[in-house]
Each structure stands twice: as structure tokens, then as C-alpha cells.
């Protein structure tokens, strides 16, 4: 004997509750953030903006202030988000959070999406030519098949 549950549509509860967007300061990631912000606003969802700070091997980073540089990028991204939020305050109100992780972009976005229980992930299309051969973060996220993924050109 199987038990059947009736599923009732609830107005205002369908759609994503948490949208994760990956940003790295590139033009395509800024467009992805704008697109994800529009989705979050229309769906009344939380926009979780994620920046993954790259970590280089000790030998590769010798003499290069990598941590300070990536921290500065994170601070700049937060400043841009705050400025955009202030400019649209009262017109477009969006709930957003900024998260930063260290590591490779794919693993960082997966961790963020899992930790935040993301309903959707938005990323910008890769601007690096080598990714056409090896595969971009966006392609790897799509192949993971764990969330709907939108790739913004």
C-alpha cells in the first residue's frame, strides 16, 4: 500500500529562496551579479554573493602579496555592492549577503551553495581562452547537476 501526499500550491512560496552568484571582479561576473540580483528581487529571495579568493602554492606565491591582493578585491566587491544597493534603495530592495572563501572557484562555489542551501547558482561565462579546452567553472557546476545553473555571458 502506498501513501499519497497531496501537494498543494502555496502562493508566494514557489521559486528560489537562496540564489548564489559567483563574482571575481570580471565583467561577466558583474553582469551575473546584476542578473542574479534581478532574480532575487523578483523572487523575494536572498542573494548570496560569493567571492572565492585564489590560493597559490607556496612556491608560486613567493614574493607576491596574494592574500593582500585578494582581500583588496573582496573589499572592492563589497563596496560596489553597497553602492549599487544604496543607489536603488526604495526602488529595488534586495536582501543580500557577501561570502568569501579561499581555494579554487569551483570548490568554493560548491561549498557556498551547499552551506547556504542554494536553490540556484548564477555565474558569468569564462573570459579565459583555455577554459574552452579544460572546462570552465560554469561547465563543471552544470555537470555536477546539483542546482539549476545560469551562465550569464
mmCIF file of C-alpha atoms in Angstrom:
data_model
loop_
_atom_site.group_PDB
_atom_site.id
_atom_site.type_symbol
_atom_site.label_atom_id
_atom_site.label_comp_id
_atom_site.label_asym_id
_atom_site.label_seq_id
_atom_site.Cartn_x
_atom_site.Cartn_y
_atom_site.Cartn_z
ATOM 1 C CA UNK A 1 0.000 0.000 0.000
ATOM 2 C CA UNK A 2 1.425 3.377 -0.944
ATOM 3 C CA UNK A 3 0.754 6.513 0.941
ATOM 4 C CA UNK A 4 -0.136 9.517 -1.155
ATOM 5 C CA UNK A 5 0.532 13.054 -0.065
ATOM 6 C CA UNK A 6 -1.424 15.814 -1.650
ATOM 7 C CA UNK A 7 0.798 18.622 -2.795
ATOM 8 C CA UNK A 8 -0.849 21.974 -2.534
ATOM 9 C CA UNK A 9 0.352 25.043 -4.389
ATOM 10 C CA UNK A 10 1.186 27.864 -1.998
ATOM 11 C CA UNK A 11 1.207 31.329 -3.493
ATOM 12 C CA UNK A 12 4.460 33.116 -2.848
ATOM 13 C CA UNK A 13 6.440 30.076 -1.747
ATOM 14 C CA UNK A 14 7.417 28.602 -5.096
ATOM 15 C CA UNK A 15 10.717 29.619 -6.612
ATOM 16 C CA UNK A 16 14.175 30.007 -5.167
ATOM 17 C CA UNK A 17 14.757 31.151 -1.600
ATOM 18 C CA UNK A 18 18.548 31.484 -1.917
ATOM 19 C CA UNK A 19 20.397 32.425 -5.105
ATOM 20 C CA UNK A 20 24.186 32.105 -5.065
ATOM 21 C CA UNK A 21 26.175 34.219 -7.521
ATOM 22 C CA UNK A 22 29.907 33.866 -8.030
ATOM 23 C CA UNK A 23 31.865 37.087 -8.525
ATOM 24 C CA UNK A 24 35.536 37.702 -9.219
ATOM 25 C CA UNK A 25 35.560 41.283 -10.481
ATOM 26 C CA UNK A 26 35.422 40.321 -14.170
ATOM 27 C CA UNK A 27 32.874 41.993 -16.450
ATOM 28 C CA UNK A 28 30.952 38.736 -16.906
ATOM 29 C CA UNK A 29 30.763 38.152 -13.134
ATOM 30 C CA UNK A 30 29.446 41.693 -12.599
ATOM 31 C CA UNK A 31 26.774 41.026 -15.247
ATOM 32 C CA UNK A 32 25.996 37.728 -13.476
ATOM 33 C CA UNK A 33 25.582 39.601 -10.178
ATOM 34 C CA UNK A 34 23.207 42.097 -11.805
ATOM 35 C CA UNK A 35 21.180 39.277 -13.368
ATOM 36 C CA UNK A 36 21.079 37.317 -10.089
ATOM 37 C CA UNK A 37 20.083 40.498 -8.244
ATOM 38 C CA UNK A 38 17.097 40.901 -10.553
ATOM 39 C CA UNK A 39 16.100 37.282 -9.972
ATOM 40 C CA UNK A 40 16.439 37.680 -6.210
ATOM 41 C CA UNK A 41 14.383 40.865 -6.229
ATOM 42 C CA UNK A 42 11.560 39.360 -8.270
ATOM 43 C CA UNK A 43 11.526 36.118 -6.277
ATOM 44 C CA UNK A 44 11.995 37.821 -2.876
ATOM 45 C CA UNK A 45 14.997 35.523 -2.436
ATOM 46 C CA UNK A 46 18.238 36.050 -0.566
ATOM 47 C CA UNK A 47 21.124 36.929 -2.888
ATOM 48 C CA UNK A 48 24.326 35.316 -1.635
ATOM 49 C CA UNK A 49 27.280 36.945 -3.403
ATOM 50 C CA UNK A 50 30.329 34.671 -3.253
ATOM 51 C CA UNK A 51 33.940 35.597 -3.975
ATOM 52 C CA UNK A 52 36.452 32.762 -3.906
ATOM 53 C CA UNK A 53 39.938 34.051 -3.158
ATOM 54 C CA UNK A 54 42.526 32.026 -5.086
ATOM 55 C CA UNK A 55 45.243 30.314 -3.108
ATOM 56 C CA UNK A 56 48.553 29.764 -4.861
ATOM 57 C CA UNK A 57 51.100 27.120 -3.967
ATOM 58 C CA UNK A 58 53.792 28.407 -1.603
ATOM 59 C CA UNK A 59 56.465 28.361 -4.338
ATOM 60 C CA UNK A 60 54.272 30.203 -6.837
ATOM 61 C CA UNK A 61 53.405 32.912 -4.350
ATOM 62 C CA UNK A 62 56.965 33.620 -3.267
ATOM 63 C CA UNK A 63 57.327 37.351 -3.021
ATOM 64 C CA UNK A 64 53.786 38.055 -4.235
ATOM 65 C CA UNK A 65 51.318 39.539 -1.747
ATOM 66 C CA UNK A 66 48.476 37.270 -2.950
ATOM 67 C CA UNK A 67 46.401 37.338 0.256
ATOM 68 C CA UNK A 68 46.519 41.140 0.444
ATOM 69 C CA UNK A 69 45.555 41.441 -3.224
ATOM 70 C CA UNK A 70 42.588 39.068 -2.958
ATOM 71 C CA UNK A 71 41.458 40.748 0.271
ATOM 72 C CA UNK A 72 41.513 44.090 -1.568
ATOM 73 C CA UNK A 73 39.430 42.599 -4.391
ATOM 74 C CA UNK A 74 36.901 41.290 -1.843
ATOM 75 C CA UNK A 75 36.701 44.712 -0.169
ATOM 76 C CA UNK A 76 36.219 46.402 -3.555
ATOM 77 C CA UNK A 77 33.438 43.972 -4.487
ATOM 78 C CA UNK A 78 31.629 44.642 -1.202
ATOM 79 C CA UNK A 79 31.975 48.399 -1.769
ATOM 80 C CA UNK A 80 30.473 48.043 -5.277
ATOM 81 C CA UNK A 81 27.565 46.003 -3.884
ATOM 82 C CA UNK A 82 26.885 48.534 -1.140
ATOM 83 C CA UNK A 83 26.988 51.397 -3.645
ATOM 84 C CA UNK A 84 24.568 49.615 -6.007
ATOM 85 C CA UNK A 85 22.268 48.840 -3.069
ATOM 86 C CA UNK A 86 22.268 52.480 -1.943
ATOM 87 C CA UNK A 87 21.554 53.737 -5.478
ATOM 88 C CA UNK A 88 18.476 51.529 -5.796
ATOM 89 C CA UNK A 89 17.240 51.809 -2.201
ATOM 90 C CA UNK A 90 13.496 52.364 -2.082
ATOM 91 C CA UNK A 91 13.186 51.399 -5.758
ATOM 92 C CA UNK A 92 14.618 47.893 -5.774
ATOM 93 C CA UNK A 93 15.176 46.398 -2.347
ATOM 94 C CA UNK A 94 17.254 43.233 -2.318
ATOM 95 C CA UNK A 95 18.327 41.125 0.649
ATOM 96 C CA UNK A 96 21.959 40.188 0.109
ATOM 97 C CA UNK A 97 24.962 38.762 1.899
ATOM 98 C CA UNK A 98 28.617 38.647 0.905
ATOM 99 C CA UNK A 99 30.645 35.495 1.492
ATOM 100 C CA UNK A 100 34.283 34.858 0.753
ATOM 101 C CA UNK A 101 36.132 31.564 0.662
ATOM 102 C CA UNK A 102 39.725 30.641 -0.163
ATOM 103 C CA UNK A 103 40.519 27.983 -2.728
ATOM 104 C CA UNK A 104 39.638 27.197 -6.291
ATOM 105 C CA UNK A 105 36.468 28.836 -7.672
ATOM 106 C CA UNK A 106 34.604 25.576 -8.379
ATOM 107 C CA UNK A 107 35.130 24.081 -4.905
ATOM 108 C CA UNK A 108 34.367 27.417 -3.235
ATOM 109 C CA UNK A 109 31.090 27.845 -5.103
ATOM 110 C CA UNK A 110 30.070 24.243 -4.392
ATOM 111 C CA UNK A 111 30.803 24.738 -0.680
ATOM 112 C CA UNK A 112 28.878 28.021 -0.639
ATOM 113 C CA UNK A 113 25.893 26.539 -2.479
ATOM 114 C CA UNK A 114 25.823 23.534 -0.134
ATOM 115 C CA UNK A 115 26.336 25.556 3.073
ATOM 116 C CA UNK A 116 23.695 28.122 2.114
ATOM 117 C CA UNK A 117 21.268 25.512 0.763
ATOM 118 C CA UNK A 118 21.143 27.332 -2.565
ATOM 119 C CA UNK A 119 18.186 26.852 -4.860
ATOM 120 C CA UNK A 120 20.068 28.275 -7.854
ATOM 121 C CA UNK A 121 23.609 29.253 -8.846
ATOM 122 C CA UNK A 122 24.472 32.073 -11.263
ATOM 123 C CA UNK A 123 27.937 32.594 -12.740
ATOM 124 C CA UNK A 124 29.462 34.619 -15.542
ATOM 125 C CA UNK A 125 30.799 32.927 -18.656
ATOM 126 C CA UNK A 126 34.531 32.363 -18.506
ATOM 127 C CA UNK A 127 36.616 35.019 -20.222
ATOM 128 C CA UNK A 128 39.711 32.797 -20.375
ATOM 129 C CA UNK A 129 40.508 31.097 -23.684
ATOM 130 C CA UNK A 130 41.978 27.998 -22.013
ATOM 131 C CA UNK A 131 38.644 27.137 -20.457
ATOM 132 C CA UNK A 132 37.295 26.162 -23.863
ATOM 133 C CA UNK A 133 39.660 23.172 -23.702
ATOM 134 C CA UNK A 134 39.854 22.305 -19.992
ATOM 135 C CA UNK A 135 36.339 23.350 -18.986
ATOM 136 C CA UNK A 136 35.143 26.375 -17.088
ATOM 137 C CA UNK A 137 33.732 26.668 -13.584
ATOM 138 C CA UNK A 138 30.286 27.106 -15.155
ATOM 139 C CA UNK A 139 30.550 23.851 -17.121
ATOM 140 C CA UNK A 140 31.744 21.986 -14.039
ATOM 141 C CA UNK A 141 28.818 23.349 -11.990
ATOM 142 C CA UNK A 142 26.339 22.316 -14.668
ATOM 143 C CA UNK A 143 27.892 18.831 -14.863
ATOM 144 C CA UNK A 144 27.627 18.480 -11.068
ATOM 145 C CA UNK A 145 23.851 18.585 -11.565
ATOM 146 C CA UNK A 146 23.074 19.669 -8.024
ATOM 147 C CA UNK A 147 21.376 23.021 -8.662
ATOM 148 C CA UNK A 148 19.932 24.912 -11.577
ATOM 149 C CA UNK A 149 22.866 26.874 -13.003
ATOM 150 C CA UNK A 150 22.523 30.022 -15.086
ATOM 151 C CA UNK A 151 25.556 31.162 -17.083
ATOM 152 C CA UNK A 152 25.477 34.851 -17.939
ATOM 153 C CA UNK A 153 27.525 35.961 -20.993
#
